[in-house]
């Protein structure tokens, strides 16, 4: 009996150690992949509810809040064309692709969207003056998102200590959300200072869709990156994975590759600092 108890305790001890080991790996991964802990100078977040919002947090400057009318029509990348903002959550649910929300707001704002939170399957029809703080906090705490636990908590407590007066509010009630119009009016608002200081040149190589290449180029420009050329290459395979090629280890090339999930490679771009070969992004971000 004594030996049996010893064996049972030994098994429990091993199980506990194994559990703690897996837990430490999980916690380490959460911290390592946290957007808020990477020291970014600007973090962009989409809160998709009755009054869809785009929030841009700055580590040293002004925080922006863009509120978009659910009745505005916006270009949805992926070949969907113009779509009501208030129906975007339903579309994402039907297509089983919540990434549509991230791509749509990224294209509309010409910026990198880091996190998104949304109410799946909901359709919004009416303009609401503004969401209550409780509704916003509930969305961050419980709704589907690409945020991990660390980022949920960081955003939750950040918003808990803020009010509308802490943001520069931009209200968009256009019938059609035109990216060029928004960019012209708010050019430079979402620039990253480190990108502007480094100011590398980027050549975008595409296979067939100039419109898609131009959309992705505008996102880079909106971040503060200089796009010097859009080149059509019939030999470029649209089915291949996108690639970002730079002469040396470049943090901006790394950020582009990470955001669009591309391969990062070393090479010798002839006319720019960075080459951005779109490949399958032409399908994923297709403009119709």
PDB file of N, CA, C and O in Angstrom, residues 105-146:
ATOM      1  N   UNK A 105     -10.489  47.879 -42.865  1.00  0.00           N
ATOM      2  CA  UNK A 105     -10.106  49.098 -42.153  1.00  0.00           C
ATOM      3  C   UNK A 105      -8.656  49.480 -42.434  1.00  0.00           C
ATOM      4  O   UNK A 105      -8.305  50.661 -42.401  1.00  0.00           O
ATOM      5  N   UNK A 106      -7.834  48.504 -42.721  1.00  0.00           N
ATOM      6  CA  UNK A 106      -6.452  48.791 -43.092  1.00  0.00           C
ATOM      7  C   UNK A 106      -6.413  49.542 -44.421  1.00  0.00           C
ATOM      8  O   UNK A 106      -5.705  50.539 -44.572  1.00  0.00           O
ATOM      9  N   UNK A 107      -7.212  49.058 -45.402  1.00  0.00           N
ATOM     10  CA  UNK A 107      -7.263  49.714 -46.701  1.00  0.00           C
ATOM     11  C   UNK A 107      -7.888  51.090 -46.618  1.00  0.00           C
ATOM     12  O   UNK A 107      -7.414  52.043 -47.243  1.00  0.00           O
ATOM     13  N   UNK A 108      -8.973  51.225 -45.832  1.00  0.00           N
ATOM     14  CA  UNK A 108      -9.674  52.504 -45.730  1.00  0.00           C
ATOM     15  C   UNK A 108      -8.825  53.568 -45.044  1.00  0.00           C
ATOM     16  O   UNK A 108      -8.809  54.724 -45.460  1.00  0.00           O
ATOM     17  N   UNK A 109      -8.106  53.180 -44.006  1.00  0.00           N
ATOM     18  CA  UNK A 109      -7.306  54.144 -43.236  1.00  0.00           C
ATOM     19  C   UNK A 109      -5.889  54.287 -43.762  1.00  0.00           C
ATOM     20  O   UNK A 109      -5.151  55.170 -43.322  1.00  0.00           O
ATOM     21  N   UNK A 110      -5.499  53.401 -44.706  1.00  0.00           N
ATOM     22  CA  UNK A 110      -4.128  53.367 -45.223  1.00  0.00           C
ATOM     23  C   UNK A 110      -3.143  53.233 -44.072  1.00  0.00           C
ATOM     24  O   UNK A 110      -2.234  54.050 -43.886  1.00  0.00           O
ATOM     25  N   UNK A 111      -3.311  52.171 -43.292  1.00  0.00           N
ATOM     26  CA  UNK A 111      -2.431  51.947 -42.145  1.00  0.00           C
ATOM     27  C   UNK A 111      -2.434  50.464 -41.775  1.00  0.00           C
ATOM     28  O   UNK A 111      -3.278  49.695 -42.242  1.00  0.00           O
ATOM     29  N   UNK A 112      -1.490  50.074 -40.940  1.00  0.00           N
ATOM     30  CA  UNK A 112      -1.438  48.713 -40.420  1.00  0.00           C
ATOM     31  C   UNK A 112      -2.410  48.602 -39.241  1.00  0.00           C
ATOM     32  O   UNK A 112      -2.251  49.301 -38.243  1.00  0.00           O
ATOM     33  N   UNK A 113      -3.405  47.743 -39.343  1.00  0.00           N
ATOM     34  CA  UNK A 113      -4.315  47.485 -38.226  1.00  0.00           C
ATOM     35  C   UNK A 113      -3.728  46.333 -37.409  1.00  0.00           C
ATOM     36  O   UNK A 113      -3.531  45.234 -37.927  1.00  0.00           O
ATOM     37  N   UNK A 114      -3.461  46.589 -36.150  1.00  0.00           N
ATOM     38  CA  UNK A 114      -2.830  45.571 -35.292  1.00  0.00           C
ATOM     39  C   UNK A 114      -3.841  44.607 -34.684  1.00  0.00           C
ATOM     40  O   UNK A 114      -3.641  43.397 -34.695  1.00  0.00           O
ATOM     41  N   UNK A 115      -4.941  45.152 -34.157  1.00  0.00           N
ATOM     42  CA  UNK A 115      -5.924  44.330 -33.459  1.00  0.00           C
ATOM     43  C   UNK A 115      -7.332  44.677 -33.925  1.00  0.00           C
ATOM     44  O   UNK A 115      -7.607  45.818 -34.308  1.00  0.00           O
ATOM     45  N   UNK A 116      -8.208  43.694 -33.893  1.00  0.00           N
ATOM     46  CA  UNK A 116      -9.615  43.957 -34.199  1.00  0.00           C
ATOM     47  C   UNK A 116     -10.504  43.131 -33.264  1.00  0.00           C
ATOM     48  O   UNK A 116     -10.172  42.017 -32.866  1.00  0.00           O
ATOM     49  N   UNK A 117     -11.646  43.723 -32.902  1.00  0.00           N
ATOM     50  CA  UNK A 117     -12.646  43.087 -32.056  1.00  0.00           C
ATOM     51  C   UNK A 117     -13.988  43.288 -32.753  1.00  0.00           C
ATOM     52  O   UNK A 117     -14.282  44.379 -33.242  1.00  0.00           O
ATOM     53  N   UNK A 118     -14.826  42.249 -32.786  1.00  0.00           N
ATOM     54  CA  UNK A 118     -16.075  42.382 -33.531  1.00  0.00           C
ATOM     55  C   UNK A 118     -17.184  41.514 -32.938  1.00  0.00           C
ATOM     56  O   UNK A 118     -16.923  40.540 -32.220  1.00  0.00           O
ATOM     57  N   UNK A 119     -18.409  41.902 -33.246  1.00  0.00           N
ATOM     58  CA  UNK A 119     -19.581  41.119 -32.857  1.00  0.00           C
ATOM     59  C   UNK A 119     -19.990  40.278 -34.056  1.00  0.00           C
ATOM     60  O   UNK A 119     -20.507  40.813 -35.045  1.00  0.00           O
ATOM     61  N   UNK A 120     -19.762  38.972 -34.030  1.00  0.00           N
ATOM     62  CA  UNK A 120     -20.012  38.135 -35.219  1.00  0.00           C
ATOM     63  C   UNK A 120     -21.494  38.057 -35.577  1.00  0.00           C
ATOM     64  O   UNK A 120     -22.355  37.915 -34.712  1.00  0.00           O
ATOM     65  N   UNK A 121     -21.760  38.184 -36.873  1.00  0.00           N
ATOM     66  CA  UNK A 121     -23.115  37.995 -37.378  1.00  0.00           C
ATOM     67  C   UNK A 121     -24.043  39.179 -37.216  1.00  0.00           C
ATOM     68  O   UNK A 121     -25.182  39.144 -37.687  1.00  0.00           O
ATOM     69  N   UNK A 122     -23.582  40.239 -36.559  1.00  0.00           N
ATOM     70  CA  UNK A 122     -24.440  41.398 -36.328  1.00  0.00           C
ATOM     71  C   UNK A 122     -24.509  42.290 -37.583  1.00  0.00           C
ATOM     72  O   UNK A 122     -23.532  42.429 -38.313  1.00  0.00           O
ATOM     73  N   UNK A 123     -25.695  42.867 -37.805  1.00  0.00           N
ATOM     74  CA  UNK A 123     -25.874  43.863 -38.869  1.00  0.00           C
ATOM     75  C   UNK A 123     -26.358  45.153 -38.212  1.00  0.00           C
ATOM     76  O   UNK A 123     -27.317  45.140 -37.430  1.00  0.00           O
ATOM     77  N   UNK A 124     -25.685  46.262 -38.528  1.00  0.00           N
ATOM     78  CA  UNK A 124     -26.048  47.545 -37.940  1.00  0.00           C
ATOM     79  C   UNK A 124     -26.593  48.475 -39.026  1.00  0.00           C
ATOM     80  O   UNK A 124     -26.008  48.609 -40.095  1.00  0.00           O
ATOM     81  N   UNK A 125     -27.719  49.122 -38.712  1.00  0.00           N
ATOM     82  CA  UNK A 125     -28.408  49.943 -39.706  1.00  0.00           C
ATOM     83  C   UNK A 125     -28.418  51.434 -39.382  1.00  0.00           C
ATOM     84  O   UNK A 125     -28.535  52.258 -40.275  1.00  0.00           O
ATOM     85  N   UNK A 126     -28.338  51.774 -38.103  1.00  0.00           N
ATOM     86  CA  UNK A 126     -28.576  53.157 -37.714  1.00  0.00           C
ATOM     87  C   UNK A 126     -27.345  53.800 -37.089  1.00  0.00           C
ATOM     88  O   UNK A 126     -26.573  53.141 -36.380  1.00  0.00           O
ATOM     89  N   UNK A 127     -27.200  55.087 -37.366  1.00  0.00           N
ATOM     90  CA  UNK A 127     -26.131  55.855 -36.733  1.00  0.00           C
ATOM     91  C   UNK A 127     -26.432  56.020 -35.251  1.00  0.00           C
ATOM     92  O   UNK A 127     -27.560  56.333 -34.866  1.00  0.00           O
ATOM     93  N   UNK A 128     -25.429  55.789 -34.447  1.00  0.00           N
ATOM     94  CA  UNK A 128     -25.551  56.006 -33.017  1.00  0.00           C
ATOM     95  C   UNK A 128     -24.552  57.075 -32.636  1.00  0.00           C
ATOM     96  O   UNK A 128     -23.429  57.079 -33.123  1.00  0.00           O
ATOM     97  N   UNK A 129     -24.949  57.993 -31.780  1.00  0.00           N
ATOM     98  CA  UNK A 129     -24.077  59.120 -31.435  1.00  0.00           C
ATOM     99  C   UNK A 129     -22.713  58.618 -30.976  1.00  0.00           C
ATOM    100  O   UNK A 129     -21.679  59.004 -31.486  1.00  0.00           O
ATOM    101  N   UNK A 130     -22.703  57.724 -29.999  1.00  0.00           N
ATOM    102  CA  UNK A 130     -21.473  57.074 -29.574  1.00  0.00           C
ATOM    103  C   UNK A 130     -21.822  55.888 -28.690  1.00  0.00           C
ATOM    104  O   UNK A 130     -22.877  55.865 -28.051  1.00  0.00           O
ATOM    105  N   UNK A 131     -20.937  54.920 -28.642  1.00  0.00           N
ATOM    106  CA  UNK A 131     -21.150  53.742 -27.813  1.00  0.00           C
ATOM    107  C   UNK A 131     -20.865  54.087 -26.360  1.00  0.00           C
ATOM    108  O   UNK A 131     -20.028  54.933 -26.056  1.00  0.00           O
ATOM    109  N   UNK A 132     -21.558  53.408 -25.454  1.00  0.00           N
ATOM    110  CA  UNK A 132     -21.274  53.605 -24.038  1.00  0.00           C
ATOM    111  C   UNK A 132     -19.938  52.948 -23.700  1.00  0.00           C
ATOM    112  O   UNK A 132     -19.506  51.994 -24.370  1.00  0.00           O
ATOM    113  N   UNK A 133     -19.316  53.464 -22.669  1.00  0.00           N
ATOM    114  CA  UNK A 133     -18.024  52.921 -22.265  1.00  0.00           C
ATOM    115  C   UNK A 133     -18.143  51.456 -21.838  1.00  0.00           C
ATOM    116  O   UNK A 133     -17.273  50.633 -22.136  1.00  0.00           O
ATOM    117  N   UNK A 134     -19.260  51.116 -21.197  1.00  0.00           N
ATOM    118  CA  UNK A 134     -19.485  49.728 -20.768  1.00  0.00           C
ATOM    119  C   UNK A 134     -19.563  48.809 -21.976  1.00  0.00           C
ATOM    120  O   UNK A 134     -18.991  47.713 -21.985  1.00  0.00           O
ATOM    121  N   UNK A 135     -20.280  49.240 -23.026  1.00  0.00           N
ATOM    122  CA  UNK A 135     -20.399  48.427 -24.248  1.00  0.00           C
ATOM    123  C   UNK A 135     -19.028  48.211 -24.896  1.00  0.00           C
ATOM    124  O   UNK A 135     -18.724  47.113 -25.383  1.00  0.00           O
ATOM    125  N   UNK A 136     -18.208  49.258 -24.910  1.00  0.00           N
ATOM    126  CA  UNK A 136     -16.871  49.157 -25.502  1.00  0.00           C
ATOM    127  C   UNK A 136     -16.004  48.185 -24.704  1.00  0.00           C
ATOM    128  O   UNK A 136     -15.320  47.327 -25.274  1.00  0.00           O
ATOM    129  N   UNK A 137     -16.045  48.291 -23.392  1.00  0.00           N
ATOM    130  CA  UNK A 137     -15.244  47.414 -22.536  1.00  0.00           C
ATOM    131  C   UNK A 137     -15.711  45.962 -22.645  1.00  0.00           C
ATOM    132  O   UNK A 137     -14.884  45.036 -22.640  1.00  0.00           O
ATOM    133  N   UNK A 138     -17.026  45.752 -22.773  1.00  0.00           N
ATOM    134  CA  UNK A 138     -17.549  44.390 -22.954  1.00  0.00           C
ATOM    135  C   UNK A 138     -17.072  43.803 -24.276  1.00  0.00           C
ATOM    136  O   UNK A 138     -16.736  42.617 -24.361  1.00  0.00           O
ATOM    137  N   UNK A 139     -17.042  44.645 -25.321  1.00  0.00           N
ATOM    138  CA  UNK A 139     -16.564  44.187 -26.629  1.00  0.00           C
ATOM    139  C   UNK A 139     -15.109  43.736 -26.538  1.00  0.00           C
ATOM    140  O   UNK A 139     -14.742  42.672 -27.050  1.00  0.00           O
ATOM    141  N   UNK A 140     -14.284  44.522 -25.877  1.00  0.00           N
ATOM    142  CA  UNK A 140     -12.864  44.194 -25.737  1.00  0.00           C
ATOM    143  C   UNK A 140     -12.665  42.949 -24.880  1.00  0.00           C
ATOM    144  O   UNK A 140     -11.801  42.109 -25.150  1.00  0.00           O
ATOM    145  N   UNK A 141     -13.472  42.802 -23.846  1.00  0.00           N
ATOM    146  CA  UNK A 141     -13.294  41.695 -22.908  1.00  0.00           C
ATOM    147  C   UNK A 141     -13.774  40.355 -23.452  1.00  0.00           C
ATOM    148  O   UNK A 141     -13.145  39.319 -23.206  1.00  0.00           O
ATOM    149  N   UNK A 142     -14.871  40.370 -24.224  1.00  0.00           N
ATOM    150  CA  UNK A 142     -15.528  39.096 -24.533  1.00  0.00           C
ATOM    151  C   UNK A 142     -15.672  38.764 -26.016  1.00  0.00           C
ATOM    152  O   UNK A 142     -15.964  37.622 -26.358  1.00  0.00           O
ATOM    153  N   UNK A 143     -15.510  39.719 -26.910  1.00  0.00           N
ATOM    154  CA  UNK A 143     -15.795  39.452 -28.323  1.00  0.00           C
ATOM    155  C   UNK A 143     -14.647  38.724 -29.016  1.00  0.00           C
ATOM    156  O   UNK A 143     -13.503  38.773 -28.558  1.00  0.00           O
ATOM    157  N   UNK A 144     -14.939  38.061 -30.157  1.00  0.00           N
ATOM    158  CA  UNK A 144     -13.870  37.447 -30.946  1.00  0.00           C
ATOM    159  C   UNK A 144     -12.854  38.487 -31.403  1.00  0.00           C
ATOM    160  O   UNK A 144     -13.216  39.629 -31.685  1.00  0.00           O
ATOM    161  N   UNK A 145     -11.599  38.082 -31.474  1.00  0.00           N
ATOM    162  CA  UNK A 145     -10.529  39.026 -31.792  1.00  0.00           C
ATOM    163  C   UNK A 145      -9.272  38.260 -32.163  1.00  0.00           C
ATOM    164  O   UNK A 145      -9.154  37.063 -31.905  1.00  0.00           O
ATOM    165  N   UNK A 146      -8.323  38.978 -32.758  1.00  0.00           N
ATOM    166  CA  UNK A 146      -7.000  38.400 -32.981  1.00  0.00           C
ATOM    167  C   UNK A 146      -6.049  38.743 -31.835  1.00  0.00           C
ATOM    168  O   UNK A 146      -4.864  38.416 -31.882  1.00  0.00           O
TER     169      UNK A 146
END
